[in-house]
PDB file of C-alpha atoms in Angstrom:
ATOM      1  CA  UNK D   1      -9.752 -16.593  13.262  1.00  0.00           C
ATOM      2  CA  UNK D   2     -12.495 -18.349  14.702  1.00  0.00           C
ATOM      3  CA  UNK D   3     -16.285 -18.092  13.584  1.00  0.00           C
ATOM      4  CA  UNK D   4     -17.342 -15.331  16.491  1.00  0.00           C
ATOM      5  CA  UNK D   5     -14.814 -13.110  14.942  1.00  0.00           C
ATOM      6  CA  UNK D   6     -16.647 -12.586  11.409  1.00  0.00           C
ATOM      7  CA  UNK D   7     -19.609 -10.832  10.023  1.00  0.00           C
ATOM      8  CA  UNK D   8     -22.058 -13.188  10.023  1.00  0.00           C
ATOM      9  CA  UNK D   9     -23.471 -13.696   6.292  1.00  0.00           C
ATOM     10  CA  UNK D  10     -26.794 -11.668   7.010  1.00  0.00           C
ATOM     11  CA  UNK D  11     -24.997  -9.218   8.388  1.00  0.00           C
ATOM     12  CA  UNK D  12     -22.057  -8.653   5.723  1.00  0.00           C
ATOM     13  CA  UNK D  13     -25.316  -8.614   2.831  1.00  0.00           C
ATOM     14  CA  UNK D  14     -27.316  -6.148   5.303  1.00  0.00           C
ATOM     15  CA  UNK D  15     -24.556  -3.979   5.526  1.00  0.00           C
ATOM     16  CA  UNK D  16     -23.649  -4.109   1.649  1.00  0.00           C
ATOM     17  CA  UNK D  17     -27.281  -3.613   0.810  1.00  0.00           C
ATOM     18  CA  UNK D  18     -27.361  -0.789   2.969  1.00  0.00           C
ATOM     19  CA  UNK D  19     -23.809   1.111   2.377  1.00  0.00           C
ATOM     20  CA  UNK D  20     -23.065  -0.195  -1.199  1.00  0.00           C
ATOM     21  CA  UNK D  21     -24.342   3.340  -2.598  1.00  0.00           C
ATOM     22  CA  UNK D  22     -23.175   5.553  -0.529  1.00  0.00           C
ATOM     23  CA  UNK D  23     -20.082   4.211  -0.103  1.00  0.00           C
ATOM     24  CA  UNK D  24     -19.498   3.953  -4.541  1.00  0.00           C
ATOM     25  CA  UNK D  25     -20.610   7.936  -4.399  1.00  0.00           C
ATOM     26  CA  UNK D  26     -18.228   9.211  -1.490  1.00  0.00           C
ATOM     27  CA  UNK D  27     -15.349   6.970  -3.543  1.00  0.00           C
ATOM     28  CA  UNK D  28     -16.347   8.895  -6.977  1.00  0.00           C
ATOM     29  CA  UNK D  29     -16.394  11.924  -4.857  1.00  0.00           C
ATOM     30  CA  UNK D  30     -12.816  11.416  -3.802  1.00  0.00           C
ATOM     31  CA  UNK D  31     -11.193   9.498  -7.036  1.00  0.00           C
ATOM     32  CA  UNK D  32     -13.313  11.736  -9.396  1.00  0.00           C
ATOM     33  CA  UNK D  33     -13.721   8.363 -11.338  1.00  0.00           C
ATOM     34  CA  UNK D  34     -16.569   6.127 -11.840  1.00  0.00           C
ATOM     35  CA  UNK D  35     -14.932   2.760 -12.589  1.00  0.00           C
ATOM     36  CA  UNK D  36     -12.217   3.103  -9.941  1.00  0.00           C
ATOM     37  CA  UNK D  37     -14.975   4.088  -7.510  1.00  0.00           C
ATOM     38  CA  UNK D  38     -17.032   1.004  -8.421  1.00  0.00           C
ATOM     39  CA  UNK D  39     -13.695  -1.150  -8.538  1.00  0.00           C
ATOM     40  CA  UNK D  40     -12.438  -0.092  -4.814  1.00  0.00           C
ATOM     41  CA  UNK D  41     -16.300  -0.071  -3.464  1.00  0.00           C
ATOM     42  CA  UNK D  42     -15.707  -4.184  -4.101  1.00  0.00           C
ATOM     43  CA  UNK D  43     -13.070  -4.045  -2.942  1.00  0.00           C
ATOM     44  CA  UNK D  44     -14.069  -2.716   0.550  1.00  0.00           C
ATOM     45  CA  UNK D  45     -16.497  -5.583   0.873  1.00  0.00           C
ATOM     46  CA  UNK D  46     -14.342  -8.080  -0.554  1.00  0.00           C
ATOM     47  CA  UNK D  47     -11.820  -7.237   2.570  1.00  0.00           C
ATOM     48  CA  UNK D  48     -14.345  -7.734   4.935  1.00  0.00           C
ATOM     49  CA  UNK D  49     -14.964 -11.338   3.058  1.00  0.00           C
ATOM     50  CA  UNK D  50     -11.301 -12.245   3.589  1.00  0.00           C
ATOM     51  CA  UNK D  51     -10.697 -10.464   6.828  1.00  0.00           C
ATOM     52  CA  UNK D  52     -13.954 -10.539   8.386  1.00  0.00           C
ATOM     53  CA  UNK D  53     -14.395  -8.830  11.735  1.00  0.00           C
ATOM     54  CA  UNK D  54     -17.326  -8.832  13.813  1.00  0.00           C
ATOM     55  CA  UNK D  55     -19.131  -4.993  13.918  1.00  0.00           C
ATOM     56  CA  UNK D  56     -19.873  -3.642  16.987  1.00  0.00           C
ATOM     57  CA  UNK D  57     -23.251  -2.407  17.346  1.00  0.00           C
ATOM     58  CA  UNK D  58     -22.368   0.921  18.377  1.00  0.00           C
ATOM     59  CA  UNK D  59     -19.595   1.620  15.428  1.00  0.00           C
ATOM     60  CA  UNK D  60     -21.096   3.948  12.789  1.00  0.00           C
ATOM     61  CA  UNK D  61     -21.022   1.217   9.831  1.00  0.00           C
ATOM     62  CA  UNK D  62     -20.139   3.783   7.238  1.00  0.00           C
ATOM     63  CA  UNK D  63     -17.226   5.433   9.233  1.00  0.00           C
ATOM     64  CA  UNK D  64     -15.693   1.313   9.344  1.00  0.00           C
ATOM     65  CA  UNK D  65     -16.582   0.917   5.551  1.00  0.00           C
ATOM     66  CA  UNK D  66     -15.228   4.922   5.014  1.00  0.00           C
ATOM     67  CA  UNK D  67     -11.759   3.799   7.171  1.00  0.00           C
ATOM     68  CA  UNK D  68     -11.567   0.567   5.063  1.00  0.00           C
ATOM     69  CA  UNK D  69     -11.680   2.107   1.534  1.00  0.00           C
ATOM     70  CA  UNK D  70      -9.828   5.269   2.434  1.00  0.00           C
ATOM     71  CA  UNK D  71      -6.646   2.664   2.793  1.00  0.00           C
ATOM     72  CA  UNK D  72      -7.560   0.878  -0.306  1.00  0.00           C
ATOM     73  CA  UNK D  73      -7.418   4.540  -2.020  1.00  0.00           C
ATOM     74  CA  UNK D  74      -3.926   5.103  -0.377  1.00  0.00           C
ATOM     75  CA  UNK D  75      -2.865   2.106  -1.519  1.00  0.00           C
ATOM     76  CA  UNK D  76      -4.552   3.211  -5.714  1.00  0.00           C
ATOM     77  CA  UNK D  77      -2.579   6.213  -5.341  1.00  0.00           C
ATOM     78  CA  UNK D  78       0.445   4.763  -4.782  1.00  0.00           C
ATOM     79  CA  UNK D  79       0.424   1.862  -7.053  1.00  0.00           C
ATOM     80  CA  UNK D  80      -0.685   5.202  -9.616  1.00  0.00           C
ATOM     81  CA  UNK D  81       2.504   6.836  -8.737  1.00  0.00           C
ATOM     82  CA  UNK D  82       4.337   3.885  -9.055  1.00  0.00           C
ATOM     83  CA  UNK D  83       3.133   2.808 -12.390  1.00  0.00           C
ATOM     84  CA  UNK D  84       3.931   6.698 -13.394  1.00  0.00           C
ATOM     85  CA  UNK D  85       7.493   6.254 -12.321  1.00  0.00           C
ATOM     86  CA  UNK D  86       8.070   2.983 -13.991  1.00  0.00           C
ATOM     87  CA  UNK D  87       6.447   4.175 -17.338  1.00  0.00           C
ATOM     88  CA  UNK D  88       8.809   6.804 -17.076  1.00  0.00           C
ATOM     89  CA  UNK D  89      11.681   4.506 -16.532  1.00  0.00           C
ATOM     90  CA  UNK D  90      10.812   2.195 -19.763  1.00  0.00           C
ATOM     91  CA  UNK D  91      10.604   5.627 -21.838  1.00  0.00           C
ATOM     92  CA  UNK D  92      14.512   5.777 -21.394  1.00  0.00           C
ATOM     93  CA  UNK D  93      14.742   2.217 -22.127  1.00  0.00           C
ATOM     94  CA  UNK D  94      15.979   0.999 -26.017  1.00  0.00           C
ATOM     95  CA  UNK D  95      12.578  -1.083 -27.246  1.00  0.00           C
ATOM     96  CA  UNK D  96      15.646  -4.102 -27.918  1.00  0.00           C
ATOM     97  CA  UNK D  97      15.433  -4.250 -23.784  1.00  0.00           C
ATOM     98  CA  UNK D  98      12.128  -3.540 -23.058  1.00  0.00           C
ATOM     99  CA  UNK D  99      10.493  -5.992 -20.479  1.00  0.00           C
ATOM    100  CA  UNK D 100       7.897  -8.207 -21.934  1.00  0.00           C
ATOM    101  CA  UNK D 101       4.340  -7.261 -20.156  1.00  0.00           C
ATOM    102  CA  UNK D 102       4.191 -10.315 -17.464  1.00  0.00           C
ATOM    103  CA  UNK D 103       7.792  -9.176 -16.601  1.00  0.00           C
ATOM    104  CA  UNK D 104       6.316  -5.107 -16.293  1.00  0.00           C
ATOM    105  CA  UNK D 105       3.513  -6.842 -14.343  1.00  0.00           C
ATOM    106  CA  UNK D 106       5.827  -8.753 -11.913  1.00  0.00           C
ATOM    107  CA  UNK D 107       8.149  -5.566 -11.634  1.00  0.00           C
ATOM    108  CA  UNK D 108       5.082  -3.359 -10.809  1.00  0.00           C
ATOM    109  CA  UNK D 109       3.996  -5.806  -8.190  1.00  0.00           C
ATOM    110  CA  UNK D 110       7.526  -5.872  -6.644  1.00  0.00           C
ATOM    111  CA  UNK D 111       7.659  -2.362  -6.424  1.00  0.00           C
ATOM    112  CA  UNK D 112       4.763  -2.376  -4.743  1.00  0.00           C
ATOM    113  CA  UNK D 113       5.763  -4.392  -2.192  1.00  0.00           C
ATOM    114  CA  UNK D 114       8.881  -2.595  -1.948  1.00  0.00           C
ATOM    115  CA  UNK D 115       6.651   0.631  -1.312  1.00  0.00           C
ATOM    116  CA  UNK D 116       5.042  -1.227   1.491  1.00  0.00           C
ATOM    117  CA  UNK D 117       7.917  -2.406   3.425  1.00  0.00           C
ATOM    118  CA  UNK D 118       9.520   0.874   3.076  1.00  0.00           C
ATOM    119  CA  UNK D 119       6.403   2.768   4.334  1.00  0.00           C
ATOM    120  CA  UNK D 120       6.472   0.955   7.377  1.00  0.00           C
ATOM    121  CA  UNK D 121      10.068   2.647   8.421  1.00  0.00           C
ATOM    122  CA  UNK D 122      10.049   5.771  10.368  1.00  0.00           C
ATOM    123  CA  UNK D 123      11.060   8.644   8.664  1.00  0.00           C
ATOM    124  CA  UNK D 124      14.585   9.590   8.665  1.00  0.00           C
ATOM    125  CA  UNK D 125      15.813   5.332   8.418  1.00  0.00           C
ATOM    126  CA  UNK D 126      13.754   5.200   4.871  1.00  0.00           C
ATOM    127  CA  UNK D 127      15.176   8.849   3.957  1.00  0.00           C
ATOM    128  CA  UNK D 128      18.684   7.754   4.901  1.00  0.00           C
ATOM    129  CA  UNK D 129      17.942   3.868   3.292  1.00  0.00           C
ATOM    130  CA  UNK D 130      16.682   5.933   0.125  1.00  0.00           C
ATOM    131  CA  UNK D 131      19.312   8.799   0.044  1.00  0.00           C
ATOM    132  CA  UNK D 132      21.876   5.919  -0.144  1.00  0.00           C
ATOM    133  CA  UNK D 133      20.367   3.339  -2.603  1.00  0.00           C
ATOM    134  CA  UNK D 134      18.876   5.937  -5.077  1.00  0.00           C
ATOM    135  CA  UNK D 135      20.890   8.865  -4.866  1.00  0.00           C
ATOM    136  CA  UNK D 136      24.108   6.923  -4.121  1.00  0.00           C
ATOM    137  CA  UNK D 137      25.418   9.646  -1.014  1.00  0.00           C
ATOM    138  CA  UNK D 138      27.921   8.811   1.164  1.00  0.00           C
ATOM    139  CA  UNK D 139      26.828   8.194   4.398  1.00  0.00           C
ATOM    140  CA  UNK D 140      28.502  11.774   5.273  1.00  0.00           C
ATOM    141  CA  UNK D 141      26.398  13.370   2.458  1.00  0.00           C
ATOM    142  CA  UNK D 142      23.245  11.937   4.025  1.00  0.00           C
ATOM    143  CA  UNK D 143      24.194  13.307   7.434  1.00  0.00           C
ATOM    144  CA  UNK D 144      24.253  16.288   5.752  1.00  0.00           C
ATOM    145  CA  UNK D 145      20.764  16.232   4.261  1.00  0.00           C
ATOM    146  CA  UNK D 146      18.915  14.746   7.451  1.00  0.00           C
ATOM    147  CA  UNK D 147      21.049  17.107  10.145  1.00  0.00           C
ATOM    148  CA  UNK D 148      22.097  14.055  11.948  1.00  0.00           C
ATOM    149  CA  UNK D 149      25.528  12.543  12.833  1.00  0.00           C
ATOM    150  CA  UNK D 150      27.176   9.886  10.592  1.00  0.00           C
ATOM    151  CA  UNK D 151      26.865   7.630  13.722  1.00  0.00           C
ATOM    152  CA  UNK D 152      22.893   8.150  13.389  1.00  0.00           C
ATOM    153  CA  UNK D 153      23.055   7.185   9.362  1.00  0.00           C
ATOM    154  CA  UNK D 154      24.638   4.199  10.044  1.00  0.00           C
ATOM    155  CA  UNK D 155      21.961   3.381  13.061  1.00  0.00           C
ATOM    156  CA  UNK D 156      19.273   4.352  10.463  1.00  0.00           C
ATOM    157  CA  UNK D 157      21.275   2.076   7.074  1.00  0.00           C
ATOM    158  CA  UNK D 158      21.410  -0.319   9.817  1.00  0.00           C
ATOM    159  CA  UNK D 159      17.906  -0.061  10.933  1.00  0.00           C
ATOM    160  CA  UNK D 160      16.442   0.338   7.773  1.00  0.00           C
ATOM    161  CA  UNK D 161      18.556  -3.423   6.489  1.00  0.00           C
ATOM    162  CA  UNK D 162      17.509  -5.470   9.556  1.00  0.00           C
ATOM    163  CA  UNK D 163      13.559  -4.325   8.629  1.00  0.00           C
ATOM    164  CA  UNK D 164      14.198  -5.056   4.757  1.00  0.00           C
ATOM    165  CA  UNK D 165      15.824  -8.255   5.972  1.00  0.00           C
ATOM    166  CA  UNK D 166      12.869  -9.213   8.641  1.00  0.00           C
ATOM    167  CA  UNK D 167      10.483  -8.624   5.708  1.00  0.00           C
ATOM    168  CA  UNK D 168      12.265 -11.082   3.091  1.00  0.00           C
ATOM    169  CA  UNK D 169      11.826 -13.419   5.799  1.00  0.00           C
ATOM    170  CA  UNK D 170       8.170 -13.186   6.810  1.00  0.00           C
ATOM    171  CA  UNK D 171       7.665 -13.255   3.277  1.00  0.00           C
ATOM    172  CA  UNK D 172       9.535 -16.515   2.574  1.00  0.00           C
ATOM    173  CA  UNK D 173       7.426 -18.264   5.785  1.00  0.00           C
ATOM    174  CA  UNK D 174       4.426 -17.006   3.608  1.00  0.00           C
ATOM    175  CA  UNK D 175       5.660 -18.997   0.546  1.00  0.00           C
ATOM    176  CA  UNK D 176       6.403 -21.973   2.401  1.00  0.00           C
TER     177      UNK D 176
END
C-alpha cells in the first residue's frame, strides 16, 4: 500500500481525539459491557493503524469508525459462541484428556479460523459441508434437508472442499 493510501498521522490522532468517546459509548451501548467496549474501541483504531485507508472528506467519520467496529463485534460474538461451544465440549471430556490451556488456546484460534472460512460459503454449500461433517448424513439425507437433488449436494460437498482447500493454501503462502 503506498503512503497516499493511509491516514496521515494528524489525521488518524484528529479523528481518535474526536470519535474515541463516542465511539467507546455506542460499543457499551451495543455489548452492554464496559471493558469489551473499551477493548474493541482499540481495536477500531488499531485497524486503521494496520490497514490504513485514506478518509474521504465527505464520509461521515463516525459511520466509517461505526462500520469498522460493528465487524469487530461480529467477529466478539462469534469467537463468544465459539468459546461457549468448546467449553461445552471439554465438560464431556475425562480431566485425564483434558487439553492443556496453550493447546485450548490454539484449538480456539483454529476454530476460529474455521468459522471464517466457512462464513465465506454461500448458504446451502456450508449447510450441506456441515450436515455431512457434523451430523454425518448421507449425501441423500442432506438432499433431503436442503430440498435439493443429490446431484446439487455433491456440487455443494464439492464446492464447499475446493474453497476449504483454496483456503489451506492461501494460508500456507502466508506462512511462507
Amino acid at each position: 500500500m503506498s503512503h497516499s493510501d493511509s491516514i496521515p498521522p494528524p489525521q488518524l490522532q484528529a479523528l481518535y481525539a474526536d470519535h474515541h468517546g463516542w465511539l467507546q459509548t455506542w460499543l457499551r451501548k451495543k455489548l452492554g459491557c464496559h471493558f469489551t467496549a473499551e477493548d474493541l474501541t482499540q481495536d477500531t483504531f488499531v485497524r486503521l493503524l494496520v490497514r490504513p485507508r485514506e478518509l474521504d472528506g465527505t464520509r461521515n467519520p463516525r459511520a466509517y469508525l461505526s462500520t469498522i467496529a460493528q465487524g469487530l463485534v461480529v467477529d466478539h460474538w462469534r469467537r463468544q459462541e465459539i468459546e461457549r461451544a468448546w467449553v461445552a465440549t471439554l465438560m464431556l471430556l475425562p480431566e485425564a484428556v483434558m487439553p492443556s490451556a496453550e493447546q485450548q488456546a490454539i484449538i480456539i484460534e483454529t476454530l476460529m479460523e474455521v468459522d471464517r472460512i466457512l462464513a465465506s460459503l454461500p448458504e446451502k454449500p456450508r449447510s450441506a459441508f456441515l450436515l455431512a461433517h457434523l451430523h454425518d448424513l448421507t449425501y441423500a439425507e442432506i438432499a433431503g434437508q436442503l430440498n435439493v437433488s443429490e446431484r446439487m449436494v455433491k456440487k455443494y460437498m464439492a464446492q464447499a472442499m475446493l474453497h476449504c482447500l483454496s483456503a489451506n493454501a492461501s494460508f500456507r503462502e502466508a506462512l511462507a
